[in-house]
Amino acid sequence: MLVALGGADEEDVMDRLWYGGDYNPEQWPSPVWDEDVRLMQRAGVTVATVGVFSWAKLEPADGRFEFDWLDDVLDRLHAGGIRVDLATATASPPPWLVLAHPDVLPVTEDGVRLSVGSRQHYNPSSATYRRYADRLVRAIAERYGEHPALEAWHVNNELGCHVHRDYSDESAAAFRRWLEARYGGVEALNEAWGTAFWSQAYGSFDEVMPPRAAPTFRNPTQLLDFDRFSSDAWLEVYRAEARILRELTPDVPVTTNFMGFFKPIDYWSHAPELDFVSDDHYVDPADPAAAVFAAMTRDLMRSLGSGRPWILMEQSTSAVNWRPRNAAKPPGMHRVLSLQAVARGADGVMQFQWRQSAAGAEKFHSAMLPHAGEDSRIFRETAALGEELATLADLVGTRLTAKVAVLFDWDSWWALEQPATPAQLSYLAIVLRWYRELWRRHVLVDFSRPDGDLSGYAVVIAPATQVLSAGAQENLAGFVRNGGHLVASYQTGVLDERLHVLLGGYLGALRETFGIRIEEFTPPAEPSMSGGPVPALAIEGLAAGRASEWGEIVRTDTAEALATFSGGMLDGLPAITRNRAGDGTAWYVATAPDDLRTVVDAVLEGTGVEAALPHPVDGVEAVRRGDRLFLLNHTDRPVEAAGHRLDAHGAAVVTGG
Ligand code: GAL
């Protein structure tokens, strides 16, 4: 892992890929620890993440710290040549703490205070939690800041994972402070929230509540602001810990593990505060689309770090334990998905966890060293992967360049999936539909925020980017003026950042860019309970055939219609339009065509966007990083790609290529 840090010397920089996992030695008697180090070496492990859930063992009673066992663990790992990603252990407060201070426990929107006995049971805005967590972080950093095995700090764990938002009185007070800082006065809040509607006007900030359980639809902007506030509250948890670590060990990189496309947290605001991005990703081996979604997540992680290498911090070697049915990964699949992460910019792949637990809630979750021990398929695959990753060490630090960007915007995600909309849509499903078309063409994609720097891209896709501020509208309009190709799907540019409608045909300043106005939304009906026939949408022209999910009345101004709706009330109206504006083009797609292939072909034509392979091969992914071409077969049958035979769930990493 190469981390651009002020004080890091060349020799401090790790020049191997991270490979290892969460290591929870407290679950085992100390004689097992020797075997752990021996087997880690056999498996090619380079890094272990230690201490994630160790608070109760490190501080068994208020202020009584017991570090001897952790000294021993870190020393053994160091002696074995294994680096340590040391957690701050703040993820799960011990029972003594929350029993003495129940105010630490989170409260749900229905007013239920959650209990101890699981994990991650704390409210991010709790001052008591903060006080205890700060003391622990400081104690750990003071003790281990100079330890020779220390590679990085791992703040907390999966911030916001189980408790997305807290609705306690303490959070209500923090929410009010956050609103005051955003709006200045309550009149501005009333205006932004549109409280003239339904008699919601507030006389002072003291009257404002978190959006707790209420009779019917809550104020949409209140919901959105609470989503933003809650994401920021988790950022404050990260910041508080990172501040202490940076004060005591300014040269040690700091990260926290993200959870991919995780709705509760706007990672665009969190990522710049991490020295390197890291991510936890658990594919469902039973889901045929899992590999595409995994690729999309890897691309988001690289993009969050502005193209810098990132770490896949957790994945499972085989089954997890938290789905209703937990499919095992067939032989090869774990390797292919690990190589996929490296191909898409990861400088390491880690797993949860090193040794499979014998007790506790995760005993049926797979690990690098399974219940069966070293004489097992999983351990053999673990060791083989370690050996293979060692051969890719020269990729450490190398970056990838994409010419296509897909917009990803948490405000739009939160807004689009609120209740009281024309239809309940899935933001991720819409993004994935577009992403998949680029993926199958082996075209590398970055993600960007709507107001991000788009100057390096030839093509930008805006899938259902519902919320666009004036600045973002101008950013996209400028991208097209300067020669870019912009594609927007339905539900782009409908609302501003206060969730006020962009009146007069939606799209705001982009109306001119697209050369259209939108008059009305007409999402098709879902099958009714009576099972009666549902009229399907159909389109003609570019992308002829069935369409689904969305229809609308589009009026062209300067745009040309490349496809039209056929039949029903939309008959003959534009379904796909293209407009030339300045030096670029702006495409608008008013529905979800079953087949997007011809649309994406037409968009890419003449843009100079390159693919890692010239043609799609069913189920095969191709990515170039550095001088390697990664050919990944996600199917359960052998295939031929670029002159290489790939086994079922097999891969080839070709130098040059
Ligand atoms: C993650 C978590 C790990 C482990 C894993 C199981 O959410 O960080 O501690 O629980 O899931 O899949």
Coordinates of N, CA and C in Angstrom, one line a residue, residues 475-582:
N475 N -22.5 22.8 -13.9 CA -21.4 21.9 -14.1 C -21.6 21.0 -15.3
L476 N -22.8 20.4 -15.3 CA -23.2 19.5 -16.4 C -23.4 20.2 -17.7
A477 N -24.0 21.4 -17.7 CA -24.2 22.1 -18.9 C -22.8 22.5 -19.5
G478 N -21.9 22.9 -18.6 CA -20.5 23.3 -19.1 C -19.8 22.1 -19.7
F479 N -20.0 20.9 -19.1 CA -19.3 19.7 -19.6 C -19.8 19.5 -21.1
V480 N -21.1 19.7 -21.3 CA -21.5 19.5 -22.7 C -21.0 20.6 -23.6
R481 N -21.1 21.8 -23.2 CA -20.7 22.9 -24.0 C -19.2 22.7 -24.4
N482 N -18.4 22.1 -23.5 CA -17.0 21.9 -23.8 C -16.7 20.7 -24.6
G483 N -17.7 20.0 -25.1 CA -17.5 18.9 -26.0 C -17.8 17.5 -25.4
G484 N -18.3 17.5 -24.2 CA -18.6 16.2 -23.5 C -20.0 15.6 -24.0
H485 N -20.1 14.3 -23.8 CA -21.3 13.6 -24.1 C -22.0 13.2 -22.8
L486 N -23.2 13.8 -22.6 CA -23.9 13.6 -21.4 C -25.2 12.8 -21.7
V487 N -25.4 11.8 -20.9 CA -26.6 11.0 -21.0 C -27.4 11.0 -19.7
A488 N -28.6 11.4 -19.7 CA -29.4 11.4 -18.5 C -30.6 10.5 -18.7
S489 N -30.9 9.8 -17.6 CA -32.1 9.0 -17.6 C -33.3 9.8 -17.0
Y490 N -34.5 9.3 -17.1 CA -35.6 9.9 -16.4 C -35.3 10.1 -14.9
Q491 N -36.0 11.1 -14.3 CA -35.8 11.5 -13.0 C -34.4 12.1 -12.7
T492 N -33.9 12.8 -13.7 CA -32.7 13.6 -13.5 C -33.1 15.0 -13.5
G493 N -32.6 15.8 -12.6 CA -32.8 17.2 -12.5 C -34.3 17.6 -12.3
V494 N -34.9 16.9 -11.4 CA -36.3 17.2 -11.1 C -36.4 18.2 -9.9
L495 N -35.5 18.1 -9.0 CA -35.5 18.9 -7.7 C -34.2 19.6 -7.5
D496 N -34.3 20.7 -6.7 CA -33.1 21.3 -6.3 C -32.7 20.7 -4.9
E497 N -31.6 21.3 -4.3 CA -31.1 20.6 -3.1 C -32.0 20.8 -1.9
R498 N -33.0 21.6 -2.0 CA -34.0 21.7 -0.9 C -35.2 20.8 -1.2
L499 N -35.1 20.1 -2.3 CA -36.2 19.3 -2.8 C -37.4 20.1 -3.3
H500 N -37.1 21.3 -3.8 CA -38.1 22.1 -4.5 C -38.1 21.8 -6.0
V501 N -39.3 21.7 -6.5 CA -39.3 21.3 -8.0 C -38.7 22.4 -8.9
L502 N -38.0 21.9 -9.9 CA -37.5 22.8 -10.9 C -38.6 23.1 -11.9
L503 N -39.3 24.2 -11.7 CA -40.6 24.4 -12.4 C -40.4 24.8 -13.8
G504 N -41.5 24.5 -14.6 CA -41.5 25.0 -16.0 C -41.0 23.9 -17.0
G505 N -41.0 22.6 -16.5 CA -40.6 21.5 -17.4 C -39.3 20.8 -16.9
Y506 N -39.1 20.9 -15.6 CA -38.0 20.2 -14.9 C -36.6 20.6 -15.6
L507 N -35.5 19.9 -15.1 CA -34.2 20.0 -15.7 C -33.5 21.4 -15.4
G508 N -34.2 22.4 -15.0 CA -33.6 23.7 -14.7 C -32.8 24.2 -15.8
A509 N -31.5 24.6 -15.5 CA -30.6 25.2 -16.5 C -30.3 24.2 -17.6
L510 N -30.6 22.9 -17.4 CA -30.2 21.9 -18.4 C -31.3 21.7 -19.5
R511 N -32.4 22.4 -19.3 CA -33.5 22.3 -20.3 C -32.9 22.7 -21.7
E512 N -32.1 23.7 -21.7 CA -31.5 24.1 -23.0 C -30.4 23.1 -23.5
T513 N -29.7 22.6 -22.5 CA -28.7 21.6 -22.9 C -29.3 20.4 -23.6
F514 N -30.4 19.9 -23.0 CA -31.1 18.7 -23.6 C -32.0 19.1 -24.7
G515 N -32.4 20.4 -24.8 CA -33.3 20.8 -25.8 C -34.7 20.2 -25.7
I516 N -35.1 19.9 -24.4 CA -36.4 19.4 -24.2 C -37.1 20.0 -23.0
R517 N -38.4 19.7 -22.8 CA -39.1 20.0 -21.6 C -39.9 18.8 -21.2
I518 N -40.1 18.6 -19.9 CA -40.8 17.4 -19.5 C -42.1 17.9 -18.9
E519 N -43.2 17.4 -19.4 CA -44.5 17.9 -19.0 C -45.2 17.1 -17.9
E520 N -45.0 15.8 -18.0 CA -45.8 14.9 -17.1 C -45.0 13.6 -16.9
F521 N -45.2 13.0 -15.7 CA -44.6 11.6 -15.5 C -45.8 10.6 -15.6
T522 N -45.5 9.5 -16.3 CA -46.6 8.5 -16.4 C -46.0 7.1 -16.2
P523 N -45.5 6.8 -15.0 CA -45.0 5.4 -14.8 C -46.1 4.4 -15.0
P524 N -45.7 3.3 -15.7 CA -46.7 2.3 -16.0 C -47.2 1.6 -14.7
A525 N -48.4 1.0 -14.8 CA -48.9 0.3 -13.6 C -48.1 -1.0 -13.3
E526 N -48.2 -1.3 -12.0 CA -47.6 -2.6 -11.6 C -48.8 -3.7 -11.8
P527 N -48.5 -5.0 -11.9 CA -49.5 -5.9 -11.9 C -50.5 -5.7 -10.7
S528 N -51.8 -5.8 -11.0 CA -52.7 -5.5 -9.9 C -53.0 -6.8 -9.1
M529 N -53.7 -6.7 -8.0 CA -54.0 -7.9 -7.2 C -54.9 -8.8 -7.9
S530 N -55.7 -8.2 -8.8 CA -56.7 -9.1 -9.6 C -56.0 -9.8 -10.7
G531 N -54.7 -9.5 -10.9 CA -53.9 -10.2 -11.9 C -54.3 -9.9 -13.3
G532 N -55.0 -8.8 -13.5 CA -55.5 -8.4 -14.9 C -54.3 -8.0 -15.7
P533 N -54.4 -7.9 -17.0 CA -53.2 -7.6 -17.9 C -52.8 -6.2 -17.7
V534 N -51.5 -6.0 -17.7 CA -50.9 -4.7 -17.5 C -50.4 -4.2 -18.9
P535 N -50.9 -3.1 -19.4 CA -50.3 -2.6 -20.6 C -48.9 -2.3 -20.5
A536 N -48.0 -3.0 -21.4 CA -46.6 -2.8 -21.3 C -46.2 -1.5 -22.1
L537 N -45.1 -0.9 -21.8 CA -44.6 0.2 -22.6 C -43.8 -0.4 -23.8
A538 N -43.9 0.2 -24.9 CA -43.1 -0.2 -26.0 C -42.5 1.0 -26.7
I539 N -41.3 0.8 -27.3 CA -40.7 2.0 -28.0 C -40.2 1.5 -29.3
E540 N -40.1 2.5 -30.2 CA -39.6 2.2 -31.6 C -38.5 3.2 -31.9
G541 N -37.6 2.7 -32.8 CA -36.4 3.5 -33.2 C -35.2 2.9 -32.5
L542 N -34.2 3.8 -32.1 CA -33.1 3.3 -31.4 C -33.6 2.6 -30.2
A543 N -33.1 1.4 -29.9 CA -33.6 0.6 -28.8 C -35.1 0.3 -28.9
A544 N -35.4 -0.5 -30.0 CA -36.8 -0.8 -30.2 C -37.2 -2.0 -29.3
G545 N -38.4 -2.1 -28.9 CA -38.9 -3.2 -28.1 C -39.6 -2.8 -26.8
R546 N -39.5 -3.7 -25.8 CA -40.2 -3.3 -24.6 C -39.4 -2.4 -23.7
A547 N -40.2 -1.6 -22.9 CA -39.5 -0.8 -21.9 C -40.3 -0.9 -20.6
S548 N -39.8 -0.5 -19.5 CA -40.5 -0.7 -18.3 C -40.3 0.5 -17.3
E549 N -40.9 0.4 -16.2 CA -40.7 1.3 -15.0 C -41.1 2.7 -15.2
W550 N -40.9 3.3 -16.3 CA -41.1 4.8 -16.4 C -41.6 5.2 -17.8
G551 N -42.5 6.2 -17.8 CA -42.8 6.9 -19.1 C -43.0 8.3 -18.7
E552 N -42.9 9.2 -19.7 CA -43.2 10.6 -19.4 C -43.5 11.3 -20.7
I553 N -44.1 12.5 -20.5 CA -44.4 13.3 -21.7 C -43.3 14.3 -21.9
V554 N -42.5 14.0 -23.0 CA -41.3 14.9 -23.3 C -41.7 15.7 -24.5
R555 N -41.4 17.0 -24.4 CA -41.6 17.9 -25.6 C -40.3 18.3 -26.1
T556 N -40.0 18.1 -27.4 CA -38.7 18.5 -27.9 C -38.7 20.0 -28.3
D557 N -37.6 20.6 -28.0 CA -37.4 22.0 -28.4 C -36.4 21.9 -29.6
T558 N -35.1 21.8 -29.2 CA -34.1 21.7 -30.3 C -33.6 20.3 -30.5
A559 N -34.0 19.4 -29.6 CA -33.5 18.0 -29.6 C -34.2 17.2 -30.8
E560 N -33.6 16.1 -31.2 CA -34.2 15.2 -32.1 C -34.6 14.0 -31.4
A561 N -35.7 13.4 -31.8 CA -36.2 12.1 -31.1 C -35.6 10.9 -31.8
L562 N -34.8 10.1 -31.1 CA -34.2 8.9 -31.7 C -35.0 7.7 -31.5
A563 N -36.0 7.7 -30.5 CA -36.9 6.6 -30.3 C -38.2 7.3 -29.8
T564 N -39.3 6.6 -30.1 CA -40.6 7.2 -29.6 C -41.4 6.0 -28.9
F565 N -42.3 6.4 -28.1 CA -43.2 5.5 -27.4 C -44.1 5.0 -28.5
S566 N -44.6 3.8 -28.3 CA -45.6 3.3 -29.3 C -46.7 2.6 -28.5
G567 N -47.9 3.2 -28.8 CA -49.1 2.7 -28.2 C -49.4 3.4 -26.9
G568 N -50.7 3.3 -26.4 CA -51.1 4.0 -25.2 C -51.1 5.5 -25.3
M569 N -51.2 6.1 -24.1 CA -51.3 7.6 -24.1 C -50.0 8.3 -24.6
L570 N -48.9 7.6 -24.6 CA -47.6 8.2 -25.0 C -47.3 8.0 -26.5
D571 N -48.2 7.3 -27.2 CA -47.9 6.9 -28.6 C -47.3 8.1 -29.4
G572 N -46.2 7.8 -30.0 CA -45.6 8.8 -30.9 C -44.7 9.9 -30.2
L573 N -44.8 9.9 -28.8 CA -44.0 10.9 -28.1 C -42.5 10.4 -27.9
P574 N -41.6 11.4 -27.8 CA -40.2 11.0 -27.7 C -39.9 10.1 -26.5
A575 N -39.1 9.1 -26.7 CA -38.6 8.2 -25.6 C -37.1 8.4 -25.4
I576 N -36.4 8.7 -26.5 CA -35.0 9.0 -26.4 C -34.7 10.2 -27.3
T577 N -34.0 11.1 -26.7 CA -33.7 12.3 -27.5 C -32.2 12.6 -27.5
R578 N -31.8 13.4 -28.5 CA -30.4 13.8 -28.5 C -30.3 15.3 -29.0
N579 N -29.5 16.0 -28.4 CA -29.4 17.4 -28.7 C -27.9 17.8 -28.8
R580 N -27.6 18.6 -29.8 CA -26.3 19.2 -29.8 C -26.3 20.5 -29.1
A581 N -25.3 20.7 -28.2 CA -25.2 22.0 -27.4 C -23.8 22.3 -27.3
G582 N -23.4 23.5 -27.8 CA -22.0 23.8 -27.8 C -21.2 22.8 -28.6

